[in-house]
PDB file of C-alpha atoms in Angstrom:
ATOM      1  CA  UNK D   1       5.892 115.975  67.461  1.00  0.00           C
ATOM      2  CA  UNK D   2       4.877 119.636  66.441  1.00  0.00           C
ATOM      3  CA  UNK D   3       7.555 122.434  65.688  1.00  0.00           C
ATOM      4  CA  UNK D   4       5.918 125.109  67.928  1.00  0.00           C
ATOM      5  CA  UNK D   5       8.075 124.546  70.781  1.00  0.00           C
ATOM      6  CA  UNK D   6      11.411 125.267  68.331  1.00  0.00           C
ATOM      7  CA  UNK D   7      11.873 128.612  70.135  1.00  0.00           C
ATOM      8  CA  UNK D   8      11.510 126.836  73.658  1.00  0.00           C
ATOM      9  CA  UNK D   9      14.218 125.281  75.721  1.00  0.00           C
ATOM     10  CA  UNK D  10      13.782 123.694  79.351  1.00  0.00           C
ATOM     11  CA  UNK D  11      16.050 123.862  82.033  1.00  0.00           C
ATOM     12  CA  UNK D  12      18.247 120.813  83.376  1.00  0.00           C
ATOM     13  CA  UNK D  13      20.052 120.946  86.472  1.00  0.00           C
ATOM     14  CA  UNK D  14      20.739 117.252  87.142  1.00  0.00           C
ATOM     15  CA  UNK D  15      21.934 114.649  84.583  1.00  0.00           C
ATOM     16  CA  UNK D  16      18.655 112.269  84.551  1.00  0.00           C
ATOM     17  CA  UNK D  17      18.705 111.106  81.226  1.00  0.00           C
ATOM     18  CA  UNK D  18      14.807 109.920  81.528  1.00  0.00           C
ATOM     19  CA  UNK D  19      13.648 113.340  82.005  1.00  0.00           C
ATOM     20  CA  UNK D  20      15.528 114.280  78.821  1.00  0.00           C
ATOM     21  CA  UNK D  21      13.536 111.673  76.757  1.00  0.00           C
ATOM     22  CA  UNK D  22      10.581 112.946  78.093  1.00  0.00           C
ATOM     23  CA  UNK D  23      11.079 116.483  77.254  1.00  0.00           C
ATOM     24  CA  UNK D  24      12.231 115.221  73.757  1.00  0.00           C
ATOM     25  CA  UNK D  25       8.898 113.217  73.561  1.00  0.00           C
ATOM     26  CA  UNK D  26       6.975 115.928  74.466  1.00  0.00           C
ATOM     27  CA  UNK D  27       8.321 118.407  71.557  1.00  0.00           C
ATOM     28  CA  UNK D  28      11.274 120.214  72.977  1.00  0.00           C
ATOM     29  CA  UNK D  29      14.352 120.686  70.572  1.00  0.00           C
ATOM     30  CA  UNK D  30      16.684 122.746  73.035  1.00  0.00           C
ATOM     31  CA  UNK D  31      18.179 122.324  76.375  1.00  0.00           C
ATOM     32  CA  UNK D  32      19.813 124.717  79.138  1.00  0.00           C
ATOM     33  CA  UNK D  33      22.425 122.701  81.021  1.00  0.00           C
ATOM     34  CA  UNK D  34      22.627 124.591  84.086  1.00  0.00           C
ATOM     35  CA  UNK D  35      26.086 123.532  84.866  1.00  0.00           C
ATOM     36  CA  UNK D  36      27.028 126.393  87.354  1.00  0.00           C
ATOM     37  CA  UNK D  37      24.302 125.561  89.732  1.00  0.00           C
ATOM     38  CA  UNK D  38      23.676 121.895  88.884  1.00  0.00           C
ATOM     39  CA  UNK D  39      25.309 118.734  89.528  1.00  0.00           C
ATOM     40  CA  UNK D  40      27.338 118.154  86.327  1.00  0.00           C
ATOM     41  CA  UNK D  41      30.906 116.967  86.260  1.00  0.00           C
ATOM     42  CA  UNK D  42      32.985 116.356  83.247  1.00  0.00           C
ATOM     43  CA  UNK D  43      32.190 112.774  82.735  1.00  0.00           C
ATOM     44  CA  UNK D  44      28.217 113.691  83.065  1.00  0.00           C
ATOM     45  CA  UNK D  45      29.037 116.118  80.327  1.00  0.00           C
ATOM     46  CA  UNK D  46      30.745 113.993  78.274  1.00  0.00           C
ATOM     47  CA  UNK D  47      27.372 111.751  77.992  1.00  0.00           C
ATOM     48  CA  UNK D  48      24.717 114.151  78.589  1.00  0.00           C
ATOM     49  CA  UNK D  49      25.784 116.488  75.480  1.00  0.00           C
ATOM     50  CA  UNK D  50      26.030 113.895  72.653  1.00  0.00           C
ATOM     51  CA  UNK D  51      23.061 111.976  74.098  1.00  0.00           C
ATOM     52  CA  UNK D  52      20.855 115.397  74.003  1.00  0.00           C
ATOM     53  CA  UNK D  53      22.217 115.908  70.252  1.00  0.00           C
ATOM     54  CA  UNK D  54      21.733 112.134  69.082  1.00  0.00           C
ATOM     55  CA  UNK D  55      18.029 113.147  70.287  1.00  0.00           C
ATOM     56  CA  UNK D  56      18.071 116.277  67.929  1.00  0.00           C
ATOM     57  CA  UNK D  57      18.341 118.423  71.129  1.00  0.00           C
ATOM     58  CA  UNK D  58      20.385 121.623  70.893  1.00  0.00           C
ATOM     59  CA  UNK D  59      22.326 122.031  73.540  1.00  0.00           C
ATOM     60  CA  UNK D  60      22.924 125.578  75.523  1.00  0.00           C
ATOM     61  CA  UNK D  61      25.404 124.995  77.992  1.00  0.00           C
ATOM     62  CA  UNK D  62      25.099 127.801  80.950  1.00  0.00           C
ATOM     63  CA  UNK D  63      29.209 127.178  82.534  1.00  0.00           C
ATOM     64  CA  UNK D  64      30.694 127.246  85.847  1.00  0.00           C
ATOM     65  CA  UNK D  65      31.887 130.626  85.289  1.00  0.00           C
ATOM     66  CA  UNK D  66      33.632 133.709  83.126  1.00  0.00           C
ATOM     67  CA  UNK D  67      36.598 131.440  82.790  1.00  0.00           C
ATOM     68  CA  UNK D  68      38.437 129.972  79.411  1.00  0.00           C
ATOM     69  CA  UNK D  69      38.489 126.354  80.687  1.00  0.00           C
ATOM     70  CA  UNK D  70      34.902 125.805  81.498  1.00  0.00           C
ATOM     71  CA  UNK D  71      33.979 127.223  78.129  1.00  0.00           C
ATOM     72  CA  UNK D  72      36.046 125.613  76.271  1.00  0.00           C
ATOM     73  CA  UNK D  73      35.329 122.157  78.152  1.00  0.00           C
ATOM     74  CA  UNK D  74      31.352 122.410  77.219  1.00  0.00           C
ATOM     75  CA  UNK D  75      32.420 123.402  73.254  1.00  0.00           C
ATOM     76  CA  UNK D  76      34.911 120.443  72.933  1.00  0.00           C
ATOM     77  CA  UNK D  77      32.275 118.291  74.230  1.00  0.00           C
ATOM     78  CA  UNK D  78      29.662 119.464  71.617  1.00  0.00           C
ATOM     79  CA  UNK D  79      27.675 122.019  72.983  1.00  0.00           C
ATOM     80  CA  UNK D  80      25.891 124.212  70.396  1.00  0.00           C
ATOM     81  CA  UNK D  81      26.188 127.659  72.560  1.00  0.00           C
ATOM     82  CA  UNK D  82      27.798 128.536  75.863  1.00  0.00           C
ATOM     83  CA  UNK D  83      25.759 130.880  78.257  1.00  0.00           C
ATOM     84  CA  UNK D  84      28.518 132.606  80.437  1.00  0.00           C
ATOM     85  CA  UNK D  85      27.653 133.921  83.687  1.00  0.00           C
ATOM     86  CA  UNK D  86      28.804 136.672  85.966  1.00  0.00           C
ATOM     87  CA  UNK D  87      30.014 139.279  83.124  1.00  0.00           C
ATOM     88  CA  UNK D  88      31.293 142.646  84.283  1.00  0.00           C
ATOM     89  CA  UNK D  89      31.513 145.450  81.833  1.00  0.00           C
ATOM     90  CA  UNK D  90      32.737 145.148  78.140  1.00  0.00           C
ATOM     91  CA  UNK D  91      36.251 144.886  78.528  1.00  0.00           C
ATOM     92  CA  UNK D  92      35.559 141.981  80.843  1.00  0.00           C
ATOM     93  CA  UNK D  93      33.123 140.582  78.147  1.00  0.00           C
ATOM     94  CA  UNK D  94      35.458 141.066  75.338  1.00  0.00           C
ATOM     95  CA  UNK D  95      38.169 138.992  77.206  1.00  0.00           C
ATOM     96  CA  UNK D  96      35.740 136.026  78.273  1.00  0.00           C
ATOM     97  CA  UNK D  97      34.056 135.575  75.028  1.00  0.00           C
ATOM     98  CA  UNK D  98      37.137 135.165  73.010  1.00  0.00           C
ATOM     99  CA  UNK D  99      37.172 131.734  74.502  1.00  0.00           C
ATOM    100  CA  UNK D 100      34.238 130.766  72.929  1.00  0.00           C
ATOM    101  CA  UNK D 101      35.964 131.327  69.390  1.00  0.00           C
ATOM    102  CA  UNK D 102      38.743 130.229  67.331  1.00  0.00           C
ATOM    103  CA  UNK D 103      41.577 132.841  66.076  1.00  0.00           C
ATOM    104  CA  UNK D 104      41.592 135.252  64.481  1.00  0.00           C
ATOM    105  CA  UNK D 105      38.121 135.815  66.283  1.00  0.00           C
ATOM    106  CA  UNK D 106      39.232 134.801  69.408  1.00  0.00           C
ATOM    107  CA  UNK D 107      41.545 132.964  71.588  1.00  0.00           C
ATOM    108  CA  UNK D 108      39.879 129.262  71.752  1.00  0.00           C
ATOM    109  CA  UNK D 109      42.404 126.366  71.911  1.00  0.00           C
ATOM    110  CA  UNK D 110      42.243 123.357  69.505  1.00  0.00           C
ATOM    111  CA  UNK D 111      41.587 120.316  71.140  1.00  0.00           C
ATOM    112  CA  UNK D 112      40.281 117.993  68.003  1.00  0.00           C
ATOM    113  CA  UNK D 113      38.304 114.809  69.294  1.00  0.00           C
ATOM    114  CA  UNK D 114      34.376 114.913  69.407  1.00  0.00           C
ATOM    115  CA  UNK D 115      33.939 118.359  67.331  1.00  0.00           C
ATOM    116  CA  UNK D 116      36.058 116.996  64.450  1.00  0.00           C
ATOM    117  CA  UNK D 117      34.505 113.373  64.365  1.00  0.00           C
ATOM    118  CA  UNK D 118      37.987 112.346  65.892  1.00  0.00           C
ATOM    119  CA  UNK D 119      39.906 112.607  62.783  1.00  0.00           C
ATOM    120  CA  UNK D 120      41.693 115.491  61.311  1.00  0.00           C
ATOM    121  CA  UNK D 121      40.406 118.966  61.199  1.00  0.00           C
ATOM    122  CA  UNK D 122      39.016 120.482  57.861  1.00  0.00           C
ATOM    123  CA  UNK D 123      40.533 123.293  56.135  1.00  0.00           C
ATOM    124  CA  UNK D 124      37.557 125.479  56.989  1.00  0.00           C
ATOM    125  CA  UNK D 125      37.028 123.969  60.658  1.00  0.00           C
ATOM    126  CA  UNK D 126      37.708 127.136  62.709  1.00  0.00           C
ATOM    127  CA  UNK D 127      35.415 129.221  61.031  1.00  0.00           C
ATOM    128  CA  UNK D 128      32.834 126.583  60.470  1.00  0.00           C
ATOM    129  CA  UNK D 129      32.842 126.025  64.343  1.00  0.00           C
ATOM    130  CA  UNK D 130      32.811 129.776  64.973  1.00  0.00           C
ATOM    131  CA  UNK D 131      29.690 129.976  63.038  1.00  0.00           C
ATOM    132  CA  UNK D 132      28.164 127.009  64.452  1.00  0.00           C
ATOM    133  CA  UNK D 133      28.977 127.642  68.178  1.00  0.00           C
ATOM    134  CA  UNK D 134      27.001 130.476  69.825  1.00  0.00           C
ATOM    135  CA  UNK D 135      28.191 132.631  72.747  1.00  0.00           C
ATOM    136  CA  UNK D 136      25.820 134.302  74.720  1.00  0.00           C
ATOM    137  CA  UNK D 137      27.046 136.123  77.657  1.00  0.00           C
ATOM    138  CA  UNK D 138      24.639 136.550  80.480  1.00  0.00           C
ATOM    139  CA  UNK D 139      23.391 140.247  81.478  1.00  0.00           C
ATOM    140  CA  UNK D 140      22.944 140.007  84.981  1.00  0.00           C
ATOM    141  CA  UNK D 141      24.986 142.381  86.584  1.00  0.00           C
ATOM    142  CA  UNK D 142      24.763 146.005  87.126  1.00  0.00           C
ATOM    143  CA  UNK D 143      28.029 146.374  85.212  1.00  0.00           C
ATOM    144  CA  UNK D 144      26.919 144.426  82.152  1.00  0.00           C
ATOM    145  CA  UNK D 145      23.703 146.002  81.757  1.00  0.00           C
ATOM    146  CA  UNK D 146      25.450 149.427  81.745  1.00  0.00           C
ATOM    147  CA  UNK D 147      27.392 148.418  78.898  1.00  0.00           C
ATOM    148  CA  UNK D 148      24.965 146.049  77.488  1.00  0.00           C
ATOM    149  CA  UNK D 149      24.718 147.613  74.002  1.00  0.00           C
ATOM    150  CA  UNK D 150      28.936 147.599  73.735  1.00  0.00           C
ATOM    151  CA  UNK D 151      28.761 143.957  74.725  1.00  0.00           C
ATOM    152  CA  UNK D 152      25.994 143.079  72.099  1.00  0.00           C
ATOM    153  CA  UNK D 153      27.876 144.935  69.316  1.00  0.00           C
ATOM    154  CA  UNK D 154      31.256 142.432  70.155  1.00  0.00           C
ATOM    155  CA  UNK D 155      32.202 140.652  67.204  1.00  0.00           C
ATOM    156  CA  UNK D 156      32.770 136.955  69.825  1.00  0.00           C
ATOM    157  CA  UNK D 157      29.125 137.996  70.914  1.00  0.00           C
ATOM    158  CA  UNK D 158      26.299 135.873  68.994  1.00  0.00           C
ATOM    159  CA  UNK D 159      23.317 136.936  71.226  1.00  0.00           C
ATOM    160  CA  UNK D 160      22.590 138.044  75.089  1.00  0.00           C
ATOM    161  CA  UNK D 161      21.145 135.962  77.758  1.00  0.00           C
ATOM    162  CA  UNK D 162      19.066 137.788  80.308  1.00  0.00           C
ATOM    163  CA  UNK D 163      19.472 136.938  83.911  1.00  0.00           C
ATOM    164  CA  UNK D 164      16.620 139.149  85.709  1.00  0.00           C
ATOM    165  CA  UNK D 165      16.806 137.515  89.059  1.00  0.00           C
ATOM    166  CA  UNK D 166      20.440 138.029  89.686  1.00  0.00           C
ATOM    167  CA  UNK D 167      19.999 141.732  87.879  1.00  0.00           C
ATOM    168  CA  UNK D 168      17.099 142.404  90.185  1.00  0.00           C
ATOM    169  CA  UNK D 169      19.347 141.264  93.505  1.00  0.00           C
ATOM    170  CA  UNK D 170      22.297 143.481  92.310  1.00  0.00           C
ATOM    171  CA  UNK D 171      19.978 146.399  92.158  1.00  0.00           C
ATOM    172  CA  UNK D 172      19.715 145.920  96.036  1.00  0.00           C
ATOM    173  CA  UNK D 173      16.408 144.009  95.897  1.00  0.00           C
ATOM    174  CA  UNK D 174      15.857 141.143  98.362  1.00  0.00           C
ATOM    175  CA  UNK D 175      14.205 139.041  95.039  1.00  0.00           C
ATOM    176  CA  UNK D 176      13.073 139.454  91.323  1.00  0.00           C
ATOM    177  CA  UNK D 177       9.532 140.226  91.182  1.00  0.00           C
ATOM    178  CA  UNK D 178       9.170 141.301  87.332  1.00  0.00           C
ATOM    179  CA  UNK D 179       8.622 144.723  88.871  1.00  0.00           C
ATOM    180  CA  UNK D 180       8.600 147.761  86.606  1.00  0.00           C
ATOM    181  CA  UNK D 181      12.329 148.298  87.028  1.00  0.00           C
ATOM    182  CA  UNK D 182      12.882 144.980  86.074  1.00  0.00           C
ATOM    183  CA  UNK D 183      10.669 145.329  83.019  1.00  0.00           C
ATOM    184  CA  UNK D 184      12.876 147.943  81.813  1.00  0.00           C
ATOM    185  CA  UNK D 185      16.486 146.240  82.396  1.00  0.00           C
ATOM    186  CA  UNK D 186      15.022 143.467  80.423  1.00  0.00           C
ATOM    187  CA  UNK D 187      13.619 145.765  77.575  1.00  0.00           C
ATOM    188  CA  UNK D 188      17.076 147.487  77.512  1.00  0.00           C
ATOM    189  CA  UNK D 189      18.606 143.945  76.919  1.00  0.00           C
ATOM    190  CA  UNK D 190      16.067 143.080  74.265  1.00  0.00           C
ATOM    191  CA  UNK D 191      16.704 146.537  72.755  1.00  0.00           C
ATOM    192  CA  UNK D 192      20.693 146.049  72.731  1.00  0.00           C
ATOM    193  CA  UNK D 193      20.555 142.550  71.065  1.00  0.00           C
ATOM    194  CA  UNK D 194      18.032 144.007  68.391  1.00  0.00           C
ATOM    195  CA  UNK D 195      20.203 147.021  67.593  1.00  0.00           C
ATOM    196  CA  UNK D 196      23.432 144.544  67.205  1.00  0.00           C
ATOM    197  CA  UNK D 197      21.019 142.445  65.048  1.00  0.00           C
ATOM    198  CA  UNK D 198      21.451 139.299  67.410  1.00  0.00           C
ATOM    199  CA  UNK D 199      19.101 137.138  69.107  1.00  0.00           C
ATOM    200  CA  UNK D 200      18.426 137.486  72.878  1.00  0.00           C
ATOM    201  CA  UNK D 201      17.232 134.653  75.162  1.00  0.00           C
ATOM    202  CA  UNK D 202      15.182 134.839  78.788  1.00  0.00           C
ATOM    203  CA  UNK D 203      14.430 132.292  81.278  1.00  0.00           C
ATOM    204  CA  UNK D 204      10.394 132.704  81.796  1.00  0.00           C
ATOM    205  CA  UNK D 205       8.955 130.949  84.493  1.00  0.00           C
ATOM    206  CA  UNK D 206       5.620 132.501  84.416  1.00  0.00           C
ATOM    207  CA  UNK D 207       3.032 133.465  81.738  1.00  0.00           C
ATOM    208  CA  UNK D 208       3.461 137.579  81.984  1.00  0.00           C
ATOM    209  CA  UNK D 209       7.198 136.975  81.862  1.00  0.00           C
ATOM    210  CA  UNK D 210       6.756 134.937  78.421  1.00  0.00           C
ATOM    211  CA  UNK D 211       4.210 137.209  77.108  1.00  0.00           C
ATOM    212  CA  UNK D 212       6.529 140.257  77.691  1.00  0.00           C
ATOM    213  CA  UNK D 213       9.429 138.720  76.344  1.00  0.00           C
ATOM    214  CA  UNK D 214       7.373 137.680  73.455  1.00  0.00           C
ATOM    215  CA  UNK D 215       6.293 141.238  72.567  1.00  0.00           C
ATOM    216  CA  UNK D 216      10.131 142.368  72.917  1.00  0.00           C
ATOM    217  CA  UNK D 217      10.703 139.776  69.821  1.00  0.00           C
ATOM    218  CA  UNK D 218      12.754 137.119  72.480  1.00  0.00           C
ATOM    219  CA  UNK D 219      14.448 134.308  70.151  1.00  0.00           C
ATOM    220  CA  UNK D 220      14.253 131.542  72.900  1.00  0.00           C
ATOM    221  CA  UNK D 221      12.428 131.291  76.077  1.00  0.00           C
ATOM    222  CA  UNK D 222      13.602 129.186  78.787  1.00  0.00           C
ATOM    223  CA  UNK D 223      10.805 127.012  80.472  1.00  0.00           C
ATOM    224  CA  UNK D 224      10.101 124.291  82.731  1.00  0.00           C
ATOM    225  CA  UNK D 225      12.553 124.286  85.451  1.00  0.00           C
ATOM    226  CA  UNK D 226      13.418 120.602  85.833  1.00  0.00           C
ATOM    227  CA  UNK D 227      13.146 120.303  89.719  1.00  0.00           C
ATOM    228  CA  UNK D 228      10.139 122.925  89.908  1.00  0.00           C
ATOM    229  CA  UNK D 229       8.500 120.462  87.272  1.00  0.00           C
ATOM    230  CA  UNK D 230       9.243 117.345  89.338  1.00  0.00           C
ATOM    231  CA  UNK D 231       7.777 119.378  92.685  1.00  0.00           C
ATOM    232  CA  UNK D 232       4.719 120.263  91.092  1.00  0.00           C
ATOM    233  CA  UNK D 233       3.686 116.685  89.901  1.00  0.00           C
ATOM    234  CA  UNK D 234       4.353 115.407  93.292  1.00  0.00           C
ATOM    235  CA  UNK D 235       2.112 118.163  94.749  1.00  0.00           C
ATOM    236  CA  UNK D 236      -0.575 117.733  92.270  1.00  0.00           C
ATOM    237  CA  UNK D 237      -0.539 113.979  93.050  1.00  0.00           C
ATOM    238  CA  UNK D 238      -0.931 114.812  97.036  1.00  0.00           C
ATOM    239  CA  UNK D 239      -3.735 117.357  95.777  1.00  0.00           C
ATOM    240  CA  UNK D 240      -5.366 114.452  93.929  1.00  0.00           C
ATOM    241  CA  UNK D 241      -5.327 112.259  96.751  1.00  0.00           C
ATOM    242  CA  UNK D 242      -6.760 114.686  98.835  1.00  0.00           C
ATOM    243  CA  UNK D 243      -9.406 115.369  96.609  1.00  0.00           C
ATOM    244  CA  UNK D 244     -10.332 111.626  96.757  1.00  0.00           C
ATOM    245  CA  UNK D 245     -10.486 111.831 100.479  1.00  0.00           C
ATOM    246  CA  UNK D 246      -7.897 109.109 100.904  1.00  0.00           C
ATOM    247  CA  UNK D 247      -5.279 111.459 102.795  1.00  0.00           C
TER     248      UNK D 247
END
């Protein structure tokens, strides 16, 4: 398959293994697991994460919340990055993101197991793992946006993950519409990441969003929400049956 999809990830809400295989066969090499809003339990994660990595798919785990335990569990299972929702200001971000990094950079607890191939850790394991694992706090609250430049500069932060829907709703809007105000918020996230020399990531469900993100040097674009695609496939099938005058 072509490598042109290297800067894209697909969105997975439920642990459906054939969907992962289909995405891989289509050319995707990265997935966002929506653990926060999805149906993943710990047994699912223990199977899905190594399954994806065995297929050559990088795993970006959007964890349950800004808590040490779900962050460490996702990393102990082998996730390549954690996406941390519900981040507040820079002090909160500093405290939470430390759970994704081993000392002296952070406070991640050592577990062994999969990340050391079930053997002893190498002499440089902690620093190697700190470099391998990416920590992307979500900028989806007004507090995190207000401090986004300082959050991006934290040594425990490897990049920023834009959460435009919650960011728009936190401003008092009924929903996210990709308005001029929404674009200004997203552009500020992109600028903060660029100033810190770090990547930024954005879920983009429409062509205008993808074009805007590309123009602002997005590093990874998340596309193809799992059940939206299934719904669209069934809707297309029904439209086809209707066009054939069968229904």
